[in-house]
Amino acid sequence: YVCDVCKIGLQGTVSLSQEDALTVSLIQVTGPAHIPLIDPRWQELFLHYNRLVHLEYSSDNSDDILVQACGSMAKHAEQSSNLASLCLHVSRMVRDMENTIDNEEKPSSSSGSTSTASSRIALVGKARATCGALNLLRILVHRILVTAAGDRESNGSIDYEDLKCVFTYRSREGSHSARRGRKSGPTDNRDAGLEILTSILSLISLIGKPASKKLSPKSKAN
């Protein structure tokens, strides 16, 4: 499945138009309005995974839709929590793919090429969708970090509290609770930065297990 997914990157970049359905989704999730974690608009965005994986940022054209979307996200991410929400969705997708890989490597009681083929197809589909979402997250996070670095040149330092807020998912329920003077619950704020790092490192650890076994002291002794 890894080879299959890697072939996606050989197809060139994607161009967007104002009437494009992907453009509409990008404008929505990068705007100032908070989009809840369970909102179906996130799934609508991820359905464009085969094009998301080909997106590439280019600052040469300020009128480019992706450039404008990145600028909008950098401006509104702290207020909207939408970048944090994207992090949480990608984290979930990575964990789901990890579970699928782990289950496929375990001995199965059912035999037959049909079962194996269908599981491989499902795994490739999850990998493609995850790669598309990861690429979009990579582009958006990069622009936010570049913006923060620019602020450092202007102000002499980076406001790490602002960056922390950008990667903290705050539900509207938590905001309403705070306004009413109630203590926020544990699910109101989620550290999306920690979740995405943990899920990616966990996947890398799982993929690297066979290689580590080959290099184990016991193997060397034999």
Short mmCIF file of C-alpha atoms in Angstrom, two decimals:
data_model
loop_
_atom_site.label_atom_id
_atom_site.label_comp_id
_atom_site.label_asym_id
_atom_site.label_seq_id
_atom_site.Cartn_x
_atom_site.Cartn_y
_atom_site.Cartn_z
CA TYR A 1 0.00 0.00 0.00
CA VAL A 2 2.93 2.36 0.62
CA CYS A 3 4.07 2.11 -3.01
CA ASP A 4 0.52 2.74 -4.20
CA VAL A 5 0.19 5.87 -2.08
CA CYS A 6 3.59 7.20 -3.12
CA LYS A 7 2.53 7.09 -6.78
CA ILE A 8 -0.04 9.80 -6.02
CA GLY A 9 2.69 12.39 -5.60
CA LEU A 10 3.89 11.89 -9.19
CA GLN A 11 0.80 13.39 -10.80
CA GLY A 12 1.63 17.11 -10.44
CA THR A 13 0.01 19.97 -8.55
CA VAL A 14 -3.66 20.99 -8.51
CA SER A 15 -5.05 24.32 -9.67
CA LEU A 16 -8.16 25.76 -8.00
CA SER A 17 -10.91 28.00 -9.35
CA GLN A 18 -13.46 30.14 -7.50
CA GLU A 19 -16.33 27.80 -8.46
CA ASP A 20 -14.45 24.69 -7.34
CA ALA A 21 -16.09 22.61 -4.59
CA LEU A 22 -12.68 22.20 -2.95
CA THR A 23 -12.26 25.98 -2.97
CA VAL A 24 -15.57 26.39 -1.16
CA SER A 25 -14.49 23.88 1.50
CA LEU A 26 -11.12 25.58 1.97
CA ILE A 27 -12.72 29.01 2.36
CA GLN A 28 -15.09 27.63 4.99
CA VAL A 29 -12.52 25.87 7.18
CA THR A 30 -9.94 28.68 6.99
CA GLY A 31 -12.41 31.47 7.74
CA PRO A 32 -13.23 33.14 11.07
CA ALA A 33 -16.34 31.03 11.79
CA HIS A 34 -15.86 28.10 14.16
CA ILE A 35 -16.66 24.75 12.53
CA PRO A 36 -17.40 22.12 15.21
CA LEU A 37 -15.40 18.92 15.23
CA ILE A 38 -18.47 16.84 14.28
CA ASP A 39 -19.61 19.19 11.51
CA PRO A 40 -20.13 17.32 8.18
CA ARG A 41 -18.16 20.04 6.36
CA TRP A 42 -14.95 18.38 7.52
CA GLN A 43 -15.90 15.14 5.80
CA GLU A 44 -16.85 17.10 2.68
CA LEU A 45 -13.33 18.55 2.69
CA PHE A 46 -11.65 15.15 3.12
CA LEU A 47 -13.62 13.71 0.20
CA HIS A 48 -11.27 15.76 -1.99
CA TYR A 49 -8.29 13.73 -0.72
CA ASN A 50 -7.15 12.84 -4.24
CA ARG A 51 -6.68 16.59 -4.92
CA LEU A 52 -5.62 17.67 -1.44
CA VAL A 53 -2.54 15.47 -1.74
CA HIS A 54 -1.43 17.49 -4.80
CA LEU A 55 -1.84 20.94 -3.25
CA GLU A 56 1.37 22.97 -3.12
CA TYR A 57 1.86 26.46 -1.71
CA SER A 58 3.44 29.09 -3.96
CA SER A 59 3.88 32.66 -2.77
CA ASP A 60 4.61 33.85 -6.32
CA ASN A 61 0.92 34.59 -6.92
CA SER A 62 -0.87 36.48 -4.13
CA ASP A 63 -4.21 35.89 -5.88
CA ASP A 64 -3.81 32.13 -5.64
CA ILE A 65 -6.71 30.58 -3.72
CA LEU A 66 -4.47 28.41 -1.55
CA VAL A 67 -2.28 31.42 -0.66
CA GLN A 68 -5.39 33.34 0.39
CA ALA A 69 -6.70 30.36 2.38
CA CYS A 70 -3.38 30.04 4.24
CA GLY A 71 -3.42 33.75 5.05
CA SER A 72 -6.98 33.48 6.32
CA MET A 73 -6.14 30.49 8.52
CA ALA A 74 -3.08 32.24 9.96
CA LYS A 75 -5.31 35.21 10.81
CA HIS A 76 -8.29 33.36 12.27
CA ALA A 77 -6.94 30.02 13.62
CA GLU A 78 -6.69 31.21 17.21
CA GLN A 79 -10.27 32.49 17.19
CA SER A 80 -11.93 29.72 15.19
CA SER A 81 -10.05 26.64 16.51
CA ASN A 82 -10.36 25.25 12.99
CA LEU A 83 -6.68 24.42 12.60
CA ALA A 84 -6.82 22.54 15.89
CA SER A 85 -9.92 20.75 14.65
CA LEU A 86 -8.08 19.74 11.47
CA CYS A 87 -5.23 18.42 13.64
CA LEU A 88 -7.67 16.29 15.63
CA HIS A 89 -9.29 14.88 12.49
CA VAL A 90 -5.90 13.99 10.98
CA SER A 91 -4.85 12.42 14.30
CA ARG A 92 -7.96 10.24 14.21
CA MET A 93 -7.26 9.22 10.61
CA VAL A 94 -3.65 8.31 11.41
CA ARG A 95 -4.74 6.24 14.43
CA ASP A 96 -7.38 4.48 12.34
CA MET A 97 -4.79 3.62 9.70
CA GLU A 98 -2.41 2.40 12.40
CA ASN A 99 -5.09 0.09 13.81
CA THR A 100 -5.81 -1.28 10.34
CA ILE A 101 -2.12 -2.00 9.72
CA ASP A 102 -1.74 -3.60 13.14
CA ASN A 103 -4.78 -5.85 12.63
CA GLU A 104 -3.60 -6.89 9.18
CA GLU A 105 -0.24 -8.02 10.55
CA LYS A 106 -1.90 -10.21 13.20
CA PRO A 107 -2.62 -13.87 12.34
CA SER A 108 -6.17 -14.24 11.07
CA SER A 109 -8.43 -17.27 11.42
CA SER A 110 -10.09 -16.52 8.08
CA SER A 111 -8.17 -17.50 4.98
CA GLY A 112 -8.58 -16.66 1.33
CA SER A 113 -7.26 -14.19 -1.21
CA THR A 114 -10.60 -12.30 -1.34
CA SER A 115 -10.40 -11.31 2.31
CA THR A 116 -6.76 -10.23 1.96
CA ALA A 117 -7.45 -8.24 -1.20
CA SER A 118 -10.41 -6.37 0.32
CA SER A 119 -8.44 -5.48 3.45
CA ARG A 120 -5.57 -4.19 1.33
CA ILE A 121 -7.96 -2.07 -0.74
CA ALA A 122 -9.45 -0.61 2.45
CA LEU A 123 -5.98 0.14 3.77
CA VAL A 124 -4.93 1.90 0.57
CA GLY A 125 -8.12 4.00 0.69
CA LYS A 126 -7.42 5.06 4.29
CA ALA A 127 -3.79 5.82 3.45
CA ARG A 128 -4.77 8.02 0.49
CA ALA A 129 -7.33 9.97 2.51
CA THR A 130 -4.83 10.42 5.35
CA CYS A 131 -2.10 11.61 2.98
CA GLY A 132 -4.43 14.23 1.50
CA ALA A 133 -5.44 15.56 4.92
CA LEU A 134 -1.83 15.51 6.14
CA ASN A 135 -0.66 17.51 3.13
CA LEU A 136 -3.26 20.22 3.76
CA LEU A 137 -2.32 20.32 7.44
CA ARG A 138 1.37 20.57 6.51
CA ILE A 139 0.76 23.57 4.27
CA LEU A 140 -1.44 25.44 6.76
CA VAL A 141 0.84 24.82 9.75
CA HIS A 142 3.91 25.89 7.75
CA ARG A 143 2.33 29.24 6.90
CA ILE A 144 1.37 29.84 10.53
CA LEU A 145 4.93 29.12 11.66
CA VAL A 146 6.32 31.39 8.95
CA THR A 147 3.94 34.13 10.11
CA ALA A 148 5.09 33.62 13.70
CA ALA A 149 8.72 33.87 12.58
CA GLY A 150 7.88 37.13 10.80
CA ASP A 151 6.38 38.47 14.03
CA ARG A 152 9.60 37.57 15.78
CA GLU A 153 11.57 39.76 13.37
CA SER A 154 9.15 42.60 14.04
CA ASN A 155 8.70 42.21 17.79
CA GLY A 156 11.93 40.47 18.75
CA SER A 157 10.20 37.35 20.08
CA ILE A 158 7.59 34.70 19.27
CA ASP A 159 4.39 34.70 21.30
CA TYR A 160 4.31 31.02 22.21
CA GLU A 161 1.04 31.46 24.08
CA ASP A 162 -0.61 32.50 20.80
CA LEU A 163 0.85 29.44 19.08
CA LYS A 164 -0.42 27.25 21.90
CA CYS A 165 -3.91 28.70 21.45
CA VAL A 166 -3.76 27.97 17.71
CA PHE A 167 -3.24 24.26 18.46
CA THR A 168 -5.85 24.11 21.22
CA TYR A 169 -9.33 23.01 20.22
CA ARG A 170 -11.97 24.97 22.11
CA SER A 171 -15.58 23.89 21.66
CA ARG A 172 -18.33 26.48 21.66
CA GLU A 173 -19.87 24.64 24.60
CA GLY A 174 -16.73 25.42 26.57
CA SER A 175 -16.96 29.08 25.59
CA HIS A 176 -20.57 29.31 26.73
CA SER A 177 -19.68 27.62 30.02
CA ALA A 178 -16.90 30.11 30.63
CA ARG A 179 -19.21 33.06 29.93
CA ARG A 180 -21.73 31.73 32.45
CA GLY A 181 -19.04 31.42 35.10
CA ARG A 182 -18.96 27.61 35.12
CA LYS A 183 -15.70 25.73 35.20
CA SER A 184 -14.80 24.25 31.82
CA GLY A 185 -15.06 20.50 31.49
CA PRO A 186 -12.19 18.24 30.41
CA THR A 187 -13.52 17.97 26.86
CA ASP A 188 -13.82 21.74 26.30
CA ASN A 189 -10.11 22.21 25.53
CA ARG A 190 -7.99 19.62 23.70
CA ASP A 191 -4.29 19.86 22.93
CA ALA A 192 -4.47 19.11 19.22
CA GLY A 193 -0.73 19.62 18.72
CA LEU A 194 0.08 16.87 21.21
CA GLU A 195 -2.49 14.51 19.68
CA ILE A 196 -1.18 14.85 16.13
CA LEU A 197 2.44 14.35 17.24
CA THR A 198 1.54 11.32 19.35
CA SER A 199 -0.47 9.65 16.58
CA ILE A 200 2.23 10.18 13.92
CA LEU A 201 5.03 8.93 16.18
CA SER A 202 2.93 5.91 17.14
CA LEU A 203 2.39 5.05 13.46
CA ILE A 204 6.10 5.42 12.72
CA SER A 205 6.88 3.17 15.67
CA LEU A 206 4.50 0.49 14.38
CA ILE A 207 5.92 0.61 10.86
CA GLY A 208 9.46 0.39 12.23
CA LYS A 209 8.81 -2.69 14.37
CA PRO A 210 9.86 -5.33 11.79
CA ALA A 211 13.15 -3.50 11.17
CA SER A 212 13.88 -3.21 14.89
CA LYS A 213 13.32 -6.96 15.34
CA LYS A 214 15.94 -7.71 12.70
CA LEU A 215 18.46 -5.62 14.60
CA SER A 216 17.68 -7.12 18.01
CA PRO A 217 20.59 -8.53 20.08
CA LYS A 218 19.14 -12.04 19.76
CA SER A 219 19.16 -11.80 15.96
CA LYS A 220 22.76 -10.59 15.96
CA ALA A 221 23.83 -13.50 18.17
CA ASN A 222 22.37 -15.98 15.72
#
